[in-house]
PDB file of C-alpha atoms in Angstrom:
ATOM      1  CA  UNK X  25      48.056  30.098  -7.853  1.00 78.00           C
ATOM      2  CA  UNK X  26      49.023  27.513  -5.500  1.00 92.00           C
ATOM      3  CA  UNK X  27      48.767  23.819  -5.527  1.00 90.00           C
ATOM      4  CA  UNK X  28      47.584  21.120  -3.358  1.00 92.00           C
ATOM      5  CA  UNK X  29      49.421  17.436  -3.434  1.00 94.00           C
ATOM      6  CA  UNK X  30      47.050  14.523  -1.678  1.00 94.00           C
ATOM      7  CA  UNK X  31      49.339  11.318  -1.598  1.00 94.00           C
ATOM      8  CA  UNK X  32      47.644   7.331  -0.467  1.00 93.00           C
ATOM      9  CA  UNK X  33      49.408   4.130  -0.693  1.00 93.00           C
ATOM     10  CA  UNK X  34      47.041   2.195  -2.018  1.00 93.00           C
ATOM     11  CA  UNK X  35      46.726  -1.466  -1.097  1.00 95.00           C
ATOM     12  CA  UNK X  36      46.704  -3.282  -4.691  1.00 96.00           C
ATOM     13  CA  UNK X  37      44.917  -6.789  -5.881  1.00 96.00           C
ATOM     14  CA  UNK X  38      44.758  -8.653  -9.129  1.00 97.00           C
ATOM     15  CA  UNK X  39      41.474  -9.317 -11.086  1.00 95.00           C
ATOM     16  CA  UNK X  40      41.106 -11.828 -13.652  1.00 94.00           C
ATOM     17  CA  UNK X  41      39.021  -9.662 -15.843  1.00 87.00           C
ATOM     18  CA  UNK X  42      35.688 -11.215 -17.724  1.00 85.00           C
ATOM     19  CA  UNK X  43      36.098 -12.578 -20.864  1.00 78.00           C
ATOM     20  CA  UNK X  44      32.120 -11.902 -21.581  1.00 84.00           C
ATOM     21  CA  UNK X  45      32.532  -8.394 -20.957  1.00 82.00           C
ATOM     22  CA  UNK X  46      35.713  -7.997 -22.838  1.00 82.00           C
ATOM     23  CA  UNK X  47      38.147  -7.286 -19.861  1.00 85.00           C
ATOM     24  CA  UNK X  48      41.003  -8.685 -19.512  1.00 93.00           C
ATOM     25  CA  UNK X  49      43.423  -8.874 -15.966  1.00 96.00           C
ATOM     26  CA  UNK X  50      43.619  -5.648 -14.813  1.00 95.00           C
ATOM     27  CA  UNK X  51      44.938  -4.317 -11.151  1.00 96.00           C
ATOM     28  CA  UNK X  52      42.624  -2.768  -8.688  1.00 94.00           C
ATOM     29  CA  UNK X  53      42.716  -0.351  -5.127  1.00 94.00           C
ATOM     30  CA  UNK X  54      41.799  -2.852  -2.829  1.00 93.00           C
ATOM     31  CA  UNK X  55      40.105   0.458  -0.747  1.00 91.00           C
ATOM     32  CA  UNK X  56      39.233   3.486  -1.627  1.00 89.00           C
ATOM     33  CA  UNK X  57      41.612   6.479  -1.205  1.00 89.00           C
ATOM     34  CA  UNK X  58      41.887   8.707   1.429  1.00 86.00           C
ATOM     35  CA  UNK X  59      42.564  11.700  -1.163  1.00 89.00           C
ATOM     36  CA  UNK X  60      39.788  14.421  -0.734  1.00 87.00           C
ATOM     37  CA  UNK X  61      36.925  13.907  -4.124  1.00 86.00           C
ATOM     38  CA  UNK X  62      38.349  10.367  -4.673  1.00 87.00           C
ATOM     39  CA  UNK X  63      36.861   8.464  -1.427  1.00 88.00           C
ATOM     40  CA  UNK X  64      34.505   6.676  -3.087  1.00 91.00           C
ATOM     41  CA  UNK X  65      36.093   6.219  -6.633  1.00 91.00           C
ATOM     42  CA  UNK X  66      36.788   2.596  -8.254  1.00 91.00           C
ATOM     43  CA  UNK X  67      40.445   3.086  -9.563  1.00 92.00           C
ATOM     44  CA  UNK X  68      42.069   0.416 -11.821  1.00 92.00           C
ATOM     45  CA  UNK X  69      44.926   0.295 -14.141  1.00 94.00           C
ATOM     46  CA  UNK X  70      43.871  -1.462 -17.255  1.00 93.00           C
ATOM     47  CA  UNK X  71      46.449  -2.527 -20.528  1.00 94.00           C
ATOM     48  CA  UNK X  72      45.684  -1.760 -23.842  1.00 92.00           C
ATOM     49  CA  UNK X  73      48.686  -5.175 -24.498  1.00 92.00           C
ATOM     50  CA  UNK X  74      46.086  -7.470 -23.113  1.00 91.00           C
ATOM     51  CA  UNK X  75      48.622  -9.361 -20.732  1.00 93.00           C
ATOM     52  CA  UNK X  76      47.977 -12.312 -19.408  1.00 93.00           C
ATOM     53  CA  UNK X  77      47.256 -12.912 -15.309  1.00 95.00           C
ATOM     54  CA  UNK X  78      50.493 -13.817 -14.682  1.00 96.00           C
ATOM     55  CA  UNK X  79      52.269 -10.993 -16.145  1.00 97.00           C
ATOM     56  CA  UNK X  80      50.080  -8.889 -14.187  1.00 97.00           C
ATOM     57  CA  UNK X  81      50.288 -10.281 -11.124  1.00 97.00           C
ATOM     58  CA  UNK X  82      53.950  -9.695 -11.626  1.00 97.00           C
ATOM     59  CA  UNK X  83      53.745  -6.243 -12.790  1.00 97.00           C
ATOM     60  CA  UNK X  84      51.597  -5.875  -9.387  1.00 97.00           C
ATOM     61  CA  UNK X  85      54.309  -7.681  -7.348  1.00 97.00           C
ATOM     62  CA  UNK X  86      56.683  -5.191  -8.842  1.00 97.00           C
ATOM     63  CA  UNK X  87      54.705  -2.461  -8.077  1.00 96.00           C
ATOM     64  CA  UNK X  88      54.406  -2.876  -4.017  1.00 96.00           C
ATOM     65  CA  UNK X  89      57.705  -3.724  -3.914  1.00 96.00           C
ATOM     66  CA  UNK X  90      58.855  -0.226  -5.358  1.00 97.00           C
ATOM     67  CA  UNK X  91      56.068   1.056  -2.752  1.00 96.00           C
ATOM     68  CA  UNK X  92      53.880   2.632  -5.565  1.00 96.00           C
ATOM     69  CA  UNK X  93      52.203   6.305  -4.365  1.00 96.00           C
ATOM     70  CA  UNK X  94      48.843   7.238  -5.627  1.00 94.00           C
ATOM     71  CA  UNK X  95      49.404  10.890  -6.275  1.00 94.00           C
ATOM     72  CA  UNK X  96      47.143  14.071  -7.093  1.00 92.00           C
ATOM     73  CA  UNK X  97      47.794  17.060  -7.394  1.00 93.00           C
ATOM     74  CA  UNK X  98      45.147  20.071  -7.624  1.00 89.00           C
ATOM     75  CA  UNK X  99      45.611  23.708  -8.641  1.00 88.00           C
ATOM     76  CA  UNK X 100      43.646  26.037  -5.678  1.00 83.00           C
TER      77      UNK X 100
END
């Protein structure tokens, strides 16, 4: 069995969430990824700890500055 790795640097943004709809800040993919099945996929990362927007916009800061890799990896 071999195994196929698809790797995108996804360009990141901040949303503030909607208080009506029970969200709170959450980071998006600014675009979708270039990784075959997930082209047109909305991907988030969402927090169970229900941070506030400026924690996540530093937790977002943090992650571009390591240079965060979206990474998949499929058994063929």
């Amino acid at each position: 069995m071999s195994v196929s790795v698809h790797k995108d640097a996804p360009h990141l943004k901040v949303c503030e969430g909607s208080p009506e709809s029970g969200t709170t800040p959450y980071i998006a993919f600014e675009e979708y990824l270039t990784i075959p099945g997930l082209e047109d996929a909305d991907i988030r990362l969402e927090f169970d700890s229900k941070p506030n927007l400026e924690e996540v916009e530093d937790l977002c800061r943090r992650l571009k500055s390591a240079g965060l890799v979206f990474v998949v990896q499929r058994r063929i």
